[in-house]
Coordinates of C-alpha atoms in Angstrom, one line a residue:
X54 CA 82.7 106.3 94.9
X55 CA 82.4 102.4 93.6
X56 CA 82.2 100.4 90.5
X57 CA 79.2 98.4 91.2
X58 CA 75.7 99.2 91.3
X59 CA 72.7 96.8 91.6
X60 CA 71.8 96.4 88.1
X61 CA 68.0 97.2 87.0
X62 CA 67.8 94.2 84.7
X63 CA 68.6 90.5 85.4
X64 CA 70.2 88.4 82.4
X65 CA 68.2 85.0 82.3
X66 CA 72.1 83.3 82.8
X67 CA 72.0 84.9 86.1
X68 CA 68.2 84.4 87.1
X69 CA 69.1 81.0 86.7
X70 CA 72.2 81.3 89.3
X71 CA 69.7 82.7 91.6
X72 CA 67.4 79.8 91.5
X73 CA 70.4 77.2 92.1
X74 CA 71.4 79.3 94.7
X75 CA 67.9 79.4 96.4
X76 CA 67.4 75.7 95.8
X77 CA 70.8 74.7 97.1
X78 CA 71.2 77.0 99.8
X79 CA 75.2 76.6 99.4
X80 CA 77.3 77.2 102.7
X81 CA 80.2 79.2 100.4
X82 CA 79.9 80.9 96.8
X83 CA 82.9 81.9 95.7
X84 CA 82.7 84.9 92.5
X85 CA 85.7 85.1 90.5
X86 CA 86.9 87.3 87.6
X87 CA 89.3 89.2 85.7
X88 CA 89.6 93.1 86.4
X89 CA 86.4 94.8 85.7
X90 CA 84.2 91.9 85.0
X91 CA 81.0 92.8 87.0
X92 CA 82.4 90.6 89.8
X93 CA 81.0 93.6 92.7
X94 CA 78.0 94.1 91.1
X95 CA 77.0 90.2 90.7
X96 CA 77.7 90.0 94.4
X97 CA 75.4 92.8 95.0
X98 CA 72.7 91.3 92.9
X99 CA 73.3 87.8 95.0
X100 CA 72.9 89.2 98.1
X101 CA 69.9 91.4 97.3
X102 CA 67.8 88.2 95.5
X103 CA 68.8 85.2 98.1
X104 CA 67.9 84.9 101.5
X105 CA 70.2 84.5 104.4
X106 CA 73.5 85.7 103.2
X107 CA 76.5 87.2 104.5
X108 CA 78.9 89.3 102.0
X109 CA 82.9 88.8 102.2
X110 CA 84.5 91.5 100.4
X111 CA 88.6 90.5 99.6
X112 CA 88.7 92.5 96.7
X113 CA 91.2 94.5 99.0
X114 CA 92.3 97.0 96.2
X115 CA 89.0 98.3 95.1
X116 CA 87.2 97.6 98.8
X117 CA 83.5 98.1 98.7
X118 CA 82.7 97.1 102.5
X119 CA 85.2 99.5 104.1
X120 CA 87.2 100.0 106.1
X121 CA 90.4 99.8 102.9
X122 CA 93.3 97.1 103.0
X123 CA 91.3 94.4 105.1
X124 CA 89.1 91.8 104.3
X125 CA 85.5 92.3 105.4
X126 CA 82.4 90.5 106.6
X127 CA 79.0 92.2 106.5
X128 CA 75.4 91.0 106.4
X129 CA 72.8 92.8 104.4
X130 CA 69.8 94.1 106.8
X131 CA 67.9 95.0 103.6
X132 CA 67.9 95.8 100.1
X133 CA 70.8 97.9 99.4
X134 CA 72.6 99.8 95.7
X135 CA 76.2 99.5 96.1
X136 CA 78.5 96.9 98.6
X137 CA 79.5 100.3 100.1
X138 CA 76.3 100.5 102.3
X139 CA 77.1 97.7 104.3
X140 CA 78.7 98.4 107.5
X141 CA 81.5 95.3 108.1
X142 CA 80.6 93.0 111.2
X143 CA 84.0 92.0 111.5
X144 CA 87.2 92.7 109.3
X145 CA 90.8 91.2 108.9
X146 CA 93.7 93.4 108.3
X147 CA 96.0 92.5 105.1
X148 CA 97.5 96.0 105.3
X149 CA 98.4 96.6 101.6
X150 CA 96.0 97.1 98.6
X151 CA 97.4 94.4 96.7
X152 CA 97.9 90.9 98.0
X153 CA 101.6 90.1 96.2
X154 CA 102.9 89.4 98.8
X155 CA 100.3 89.4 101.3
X156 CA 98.5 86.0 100.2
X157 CA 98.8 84.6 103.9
X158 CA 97.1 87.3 105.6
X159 CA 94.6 87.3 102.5
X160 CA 93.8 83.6 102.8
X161 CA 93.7 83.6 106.4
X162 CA 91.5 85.9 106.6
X163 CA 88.7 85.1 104.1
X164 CA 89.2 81.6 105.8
X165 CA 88.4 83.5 109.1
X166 CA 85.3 85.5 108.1
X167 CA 83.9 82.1 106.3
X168 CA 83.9 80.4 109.2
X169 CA 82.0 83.1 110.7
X170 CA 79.5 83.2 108.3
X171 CA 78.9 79.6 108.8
X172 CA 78.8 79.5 112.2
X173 CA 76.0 82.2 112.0
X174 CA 73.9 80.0 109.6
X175 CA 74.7 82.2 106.6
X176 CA 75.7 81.3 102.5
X177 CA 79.2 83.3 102.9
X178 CA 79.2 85.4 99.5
X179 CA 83.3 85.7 98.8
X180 CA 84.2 88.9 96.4
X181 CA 87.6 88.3 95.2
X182 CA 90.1 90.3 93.6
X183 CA 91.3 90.5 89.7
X184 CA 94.1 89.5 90.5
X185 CA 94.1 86.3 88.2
X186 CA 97.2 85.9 86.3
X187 CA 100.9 84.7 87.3
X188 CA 101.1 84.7 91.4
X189 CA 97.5 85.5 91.2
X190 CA 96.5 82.6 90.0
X191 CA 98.0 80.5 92.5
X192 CA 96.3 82.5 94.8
X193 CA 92.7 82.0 93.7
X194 CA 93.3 78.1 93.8
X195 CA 94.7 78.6 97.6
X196 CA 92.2 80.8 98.8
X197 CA 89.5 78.2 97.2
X198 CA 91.0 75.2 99.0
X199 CA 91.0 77.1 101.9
X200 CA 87.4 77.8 101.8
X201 CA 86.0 74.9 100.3
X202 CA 83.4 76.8 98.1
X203 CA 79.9 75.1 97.6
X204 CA 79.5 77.0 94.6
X205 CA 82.3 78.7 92.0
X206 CA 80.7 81.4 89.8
X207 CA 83.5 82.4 87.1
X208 CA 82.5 85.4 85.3
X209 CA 85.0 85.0 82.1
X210 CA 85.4 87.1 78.8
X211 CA 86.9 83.7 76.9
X212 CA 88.9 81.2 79.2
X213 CA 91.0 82.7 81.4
X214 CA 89.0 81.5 84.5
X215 CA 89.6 77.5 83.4
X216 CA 93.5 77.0 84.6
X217 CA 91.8 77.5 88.0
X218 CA 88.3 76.5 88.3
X219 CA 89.1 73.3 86.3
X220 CA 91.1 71.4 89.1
X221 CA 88.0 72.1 91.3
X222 CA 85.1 70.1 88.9
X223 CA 83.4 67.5 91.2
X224 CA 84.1 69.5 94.3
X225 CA 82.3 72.2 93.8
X226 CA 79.6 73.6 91.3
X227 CA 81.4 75.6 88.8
X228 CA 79.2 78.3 87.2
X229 CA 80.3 80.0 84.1
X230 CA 79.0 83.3 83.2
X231 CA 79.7 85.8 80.3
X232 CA 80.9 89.3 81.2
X233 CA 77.7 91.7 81.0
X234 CA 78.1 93.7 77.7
X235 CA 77.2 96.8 80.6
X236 CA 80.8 96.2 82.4
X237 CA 82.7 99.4 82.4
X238 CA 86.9 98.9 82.1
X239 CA 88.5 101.2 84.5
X240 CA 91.5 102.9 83.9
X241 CA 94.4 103.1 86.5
X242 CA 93.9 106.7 87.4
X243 CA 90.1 106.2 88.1
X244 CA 90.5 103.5 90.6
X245 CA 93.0 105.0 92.4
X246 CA 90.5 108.8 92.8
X247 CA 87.9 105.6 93.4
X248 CA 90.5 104.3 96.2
X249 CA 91.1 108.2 97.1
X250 CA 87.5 108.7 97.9
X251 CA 86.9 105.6 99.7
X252 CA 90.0 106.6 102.0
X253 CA 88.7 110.3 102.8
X254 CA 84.8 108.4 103.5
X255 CA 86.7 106.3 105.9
X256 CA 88.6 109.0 108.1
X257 CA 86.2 111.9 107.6
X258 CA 85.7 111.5 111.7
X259 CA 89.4 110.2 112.7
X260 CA 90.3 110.9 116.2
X261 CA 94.0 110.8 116.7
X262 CA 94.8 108.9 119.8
X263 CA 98.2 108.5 121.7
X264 CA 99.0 105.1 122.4
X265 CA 101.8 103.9 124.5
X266 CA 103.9 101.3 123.2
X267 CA 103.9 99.3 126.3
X268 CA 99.5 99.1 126.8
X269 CA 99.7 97.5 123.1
X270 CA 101.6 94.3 121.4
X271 CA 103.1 95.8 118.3
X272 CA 103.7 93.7 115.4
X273 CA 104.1 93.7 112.1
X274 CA 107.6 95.1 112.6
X275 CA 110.8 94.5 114.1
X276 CA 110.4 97.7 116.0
X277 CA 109.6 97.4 119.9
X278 CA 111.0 94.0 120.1
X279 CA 114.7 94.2 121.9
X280 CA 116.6 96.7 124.1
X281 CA 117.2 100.2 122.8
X282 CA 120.6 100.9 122.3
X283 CA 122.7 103.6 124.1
X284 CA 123.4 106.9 122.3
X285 CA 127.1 105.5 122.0
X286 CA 126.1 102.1 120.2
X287 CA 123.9 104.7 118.1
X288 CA 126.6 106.7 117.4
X289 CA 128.6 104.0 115.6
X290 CA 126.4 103.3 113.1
X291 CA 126.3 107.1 112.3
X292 CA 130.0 106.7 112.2
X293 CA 129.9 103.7 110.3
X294 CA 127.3 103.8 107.2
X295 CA 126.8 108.1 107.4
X296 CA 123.2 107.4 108.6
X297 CA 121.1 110.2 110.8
X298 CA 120.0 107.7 113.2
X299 CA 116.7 108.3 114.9
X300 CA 116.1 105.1 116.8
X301 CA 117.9 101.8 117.5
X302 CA 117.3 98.5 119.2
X303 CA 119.2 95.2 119.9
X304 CA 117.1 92.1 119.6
X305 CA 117.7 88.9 117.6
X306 CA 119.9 91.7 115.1
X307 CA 120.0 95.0 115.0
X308 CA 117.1 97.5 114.1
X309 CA 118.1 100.9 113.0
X310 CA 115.8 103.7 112.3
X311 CA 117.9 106.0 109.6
X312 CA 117.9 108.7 107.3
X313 CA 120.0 108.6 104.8
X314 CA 121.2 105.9 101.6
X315 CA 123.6 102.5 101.8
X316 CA 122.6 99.1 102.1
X317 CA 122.6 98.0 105.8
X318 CA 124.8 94.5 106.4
X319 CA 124.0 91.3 107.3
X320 CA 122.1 91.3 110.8
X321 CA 120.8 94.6 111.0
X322 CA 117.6 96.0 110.1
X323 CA 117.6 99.4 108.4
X324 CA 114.3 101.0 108.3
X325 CA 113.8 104.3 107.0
X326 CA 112.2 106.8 109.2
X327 CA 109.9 108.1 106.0
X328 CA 108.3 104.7 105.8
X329 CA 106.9 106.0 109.3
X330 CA 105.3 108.1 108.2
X331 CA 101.5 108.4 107.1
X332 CA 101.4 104.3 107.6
X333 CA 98.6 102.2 107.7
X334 CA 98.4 100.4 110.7
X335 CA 95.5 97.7 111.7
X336 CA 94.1 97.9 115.5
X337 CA 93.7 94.6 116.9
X338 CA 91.0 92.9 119.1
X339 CA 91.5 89.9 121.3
X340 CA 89.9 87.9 118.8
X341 CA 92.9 89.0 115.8
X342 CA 90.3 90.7 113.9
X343 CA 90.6 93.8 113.2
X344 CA 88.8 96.9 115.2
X345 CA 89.4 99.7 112.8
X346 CA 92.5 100.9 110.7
X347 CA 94.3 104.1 111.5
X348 CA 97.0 105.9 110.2
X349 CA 100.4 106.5 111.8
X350 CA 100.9 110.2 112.5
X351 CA 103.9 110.3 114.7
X352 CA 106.6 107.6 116.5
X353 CA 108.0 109.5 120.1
X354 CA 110.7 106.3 120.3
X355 CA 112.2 107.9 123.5
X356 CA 108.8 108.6 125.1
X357 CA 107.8 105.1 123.4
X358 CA 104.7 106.5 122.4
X359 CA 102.7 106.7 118.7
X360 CA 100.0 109.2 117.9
X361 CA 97.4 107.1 115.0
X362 CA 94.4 108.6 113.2
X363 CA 91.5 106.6 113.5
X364 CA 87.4 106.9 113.1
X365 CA 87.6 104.1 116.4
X366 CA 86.6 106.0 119.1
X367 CA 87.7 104.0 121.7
X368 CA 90.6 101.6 122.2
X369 CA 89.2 99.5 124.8
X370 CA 88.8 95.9 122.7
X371 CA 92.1 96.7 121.5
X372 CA 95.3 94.8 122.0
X373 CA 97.5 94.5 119.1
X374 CA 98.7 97.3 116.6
X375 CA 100.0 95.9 113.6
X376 CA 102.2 98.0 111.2
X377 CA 100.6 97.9 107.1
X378 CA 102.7 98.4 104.4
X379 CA 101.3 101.2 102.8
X380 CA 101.3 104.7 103.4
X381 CA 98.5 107.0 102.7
X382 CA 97.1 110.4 104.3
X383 CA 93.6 111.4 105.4
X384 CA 92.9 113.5 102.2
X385 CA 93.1 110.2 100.2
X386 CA 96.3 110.5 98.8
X387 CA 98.9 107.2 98.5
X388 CA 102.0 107.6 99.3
X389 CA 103.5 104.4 98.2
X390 CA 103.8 100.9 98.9
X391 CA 106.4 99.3 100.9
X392 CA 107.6 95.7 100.2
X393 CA 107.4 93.0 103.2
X394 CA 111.0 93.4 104.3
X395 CA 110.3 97.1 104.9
X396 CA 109.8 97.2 108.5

């Protein structure tokens, strides 16, 4: 079910990371690399080798600390094979399994597990996505000013790591590794039956709970923010664009949940009643980290209730659900994902 295992053998490059790490005691490492560069796995050898570390996993598309689509904090208790054993002390939810156009939710919430691991004492170990080219690269150099790494370990095949680790020689310790000759190159189908699996692991014991819209702040969504409209007000935008229309409030514009094509005019929001369906959704404590995240089974708008999957067995420290922008089912299948403007 993952990528990276801890590897048997320890290249004298990286036995010599280990030592500056031990000598140093850095408050933030951050790992960087390209797609399938042993990024996961040098991780998992830090954390096994050095004392007194937390692990943040951001690598949000190919998540080893689950729960998927979040960014995760976890603390080793012992040695351990794959990042997939740890169990997440706290988690932010990005909601998608690419950060394109999620890098405020990604930043904010590596910033936010950092801070954590500091305040506990710990060297914060940041796995980062390989997403490292175009937008991506501007969002390695904003997630590293945001956490003000001690330590930058760039694992690089020639020099596609320098445009951004460059700006950041004299502020941190930039450490430049070769790519093992052991790292495998996944292809797109296997890290999405990788993603598959993780997602059945995660919601082998979901519960589906009924929560009413009221008990809960919803966000995410322009949904459950203004007055419902009237089945006549309803009726003319059925008249008007030939929608089926299941749901409709009046806010700062109007939100219309439709079946059926067309574009919807300036001021109203059309969202389709499929992208509903099967969502991800993140459930909240009072902290804005993220409990657990569940799955969106069924919207009763009238009733203004919602039925979510979820392995959280109770919603007690829960006050916010927060619509994601991908859907996916409980057998580990994706359904698609949605762009920002969605919902």
């Amino acid at each position: 079910m993952n990528k990276a295992k801890y590897p048997p053998d320890v290249t004298s490059d990286r036995r010599e990371l280990l030592r500056l790490l031990e000598e140093e005691r850095p408050e933030v490492v951050a790992v960087l690399g390209d797609v399938d560069t042993g990024k996961s796995t040098l991780v998992t050898l830090m954390a096994n080798q050095v004392n007194g570390v937390a692990v943040v996993d951001s690598d949000i598309g190919q998540k080893g600390v689950l729960p998927p689509a979040t960014v995760s904090l976890a603390v080793p208790e012992g040695p351990f094979e794959s990042l997939s054993e740890l169990k997440p002390l706290k988690s932010y939810f990005v909601g998608s399994i690419t950060p394109r156009e999620f890098f405020a939710e990604t930043i904010v919430g590596v910033r936010r597990l950092v801070d954590e691991a500091r305040r506990m004492g710990l060297t914060a170990i940041v796995d980062t996505t390989g997403y490292i080219r175009g937008p991506g690269r501007e969002l390695k150099r904003l997630k590293l000013e945001a956490i003000e790494p001690d330590v930058i370990v760039a694992l690089q095949r020639g020099s596609e790591l320098e445009p951004i680790v460059r700006p950041f020689e004299g502020r941190s310790t930039v450490v430049r590794l070769s790519v093992s000759e052991n790292a495998r190159e996944h292809t797109r189908e296997e890290r999405r039956r990788i993603r598959a699996e993780k997602w059945v692991a995660y919601f082998m014991e979901g519960t589906i709970h009924r929560l009413s819209v009221d008990d809960f702040v919803v966000s995410g969504t322009a949904l459950f923010h203004g007055r419902e409209l009237s089945e006549e007000e309803r009726e003319v935008f059925k008249t008007l664009f030939g929608w089926l229309v299941f749901h409709g409030e009046k806010g700062d514009g109007y939100t219309i949940v439709k079946a059926g094509p067309g574009r919807a005019p300036e001021g109203v929001k059309a969202i389709d009643v499929e992208n509903l369906s099967n969502l991800l959704v993140g459930l909240i404590d009072g902290e804005g980290f993220c409990r657990a995240v569940g799955i969106l089974k069924l919207v009763n708008f009238k009733e203004r209730w919602m039925e979510v999957l979820t392995p959280l067995k109770s919603l007690d420290d829960v006050v916010e659900v927060r619509f994601g922008r991908i859907r996916v089912r409980e057998d580990g299948e994706e359904l698609g994902l949605l762009r920002r403007e969605a919902l």
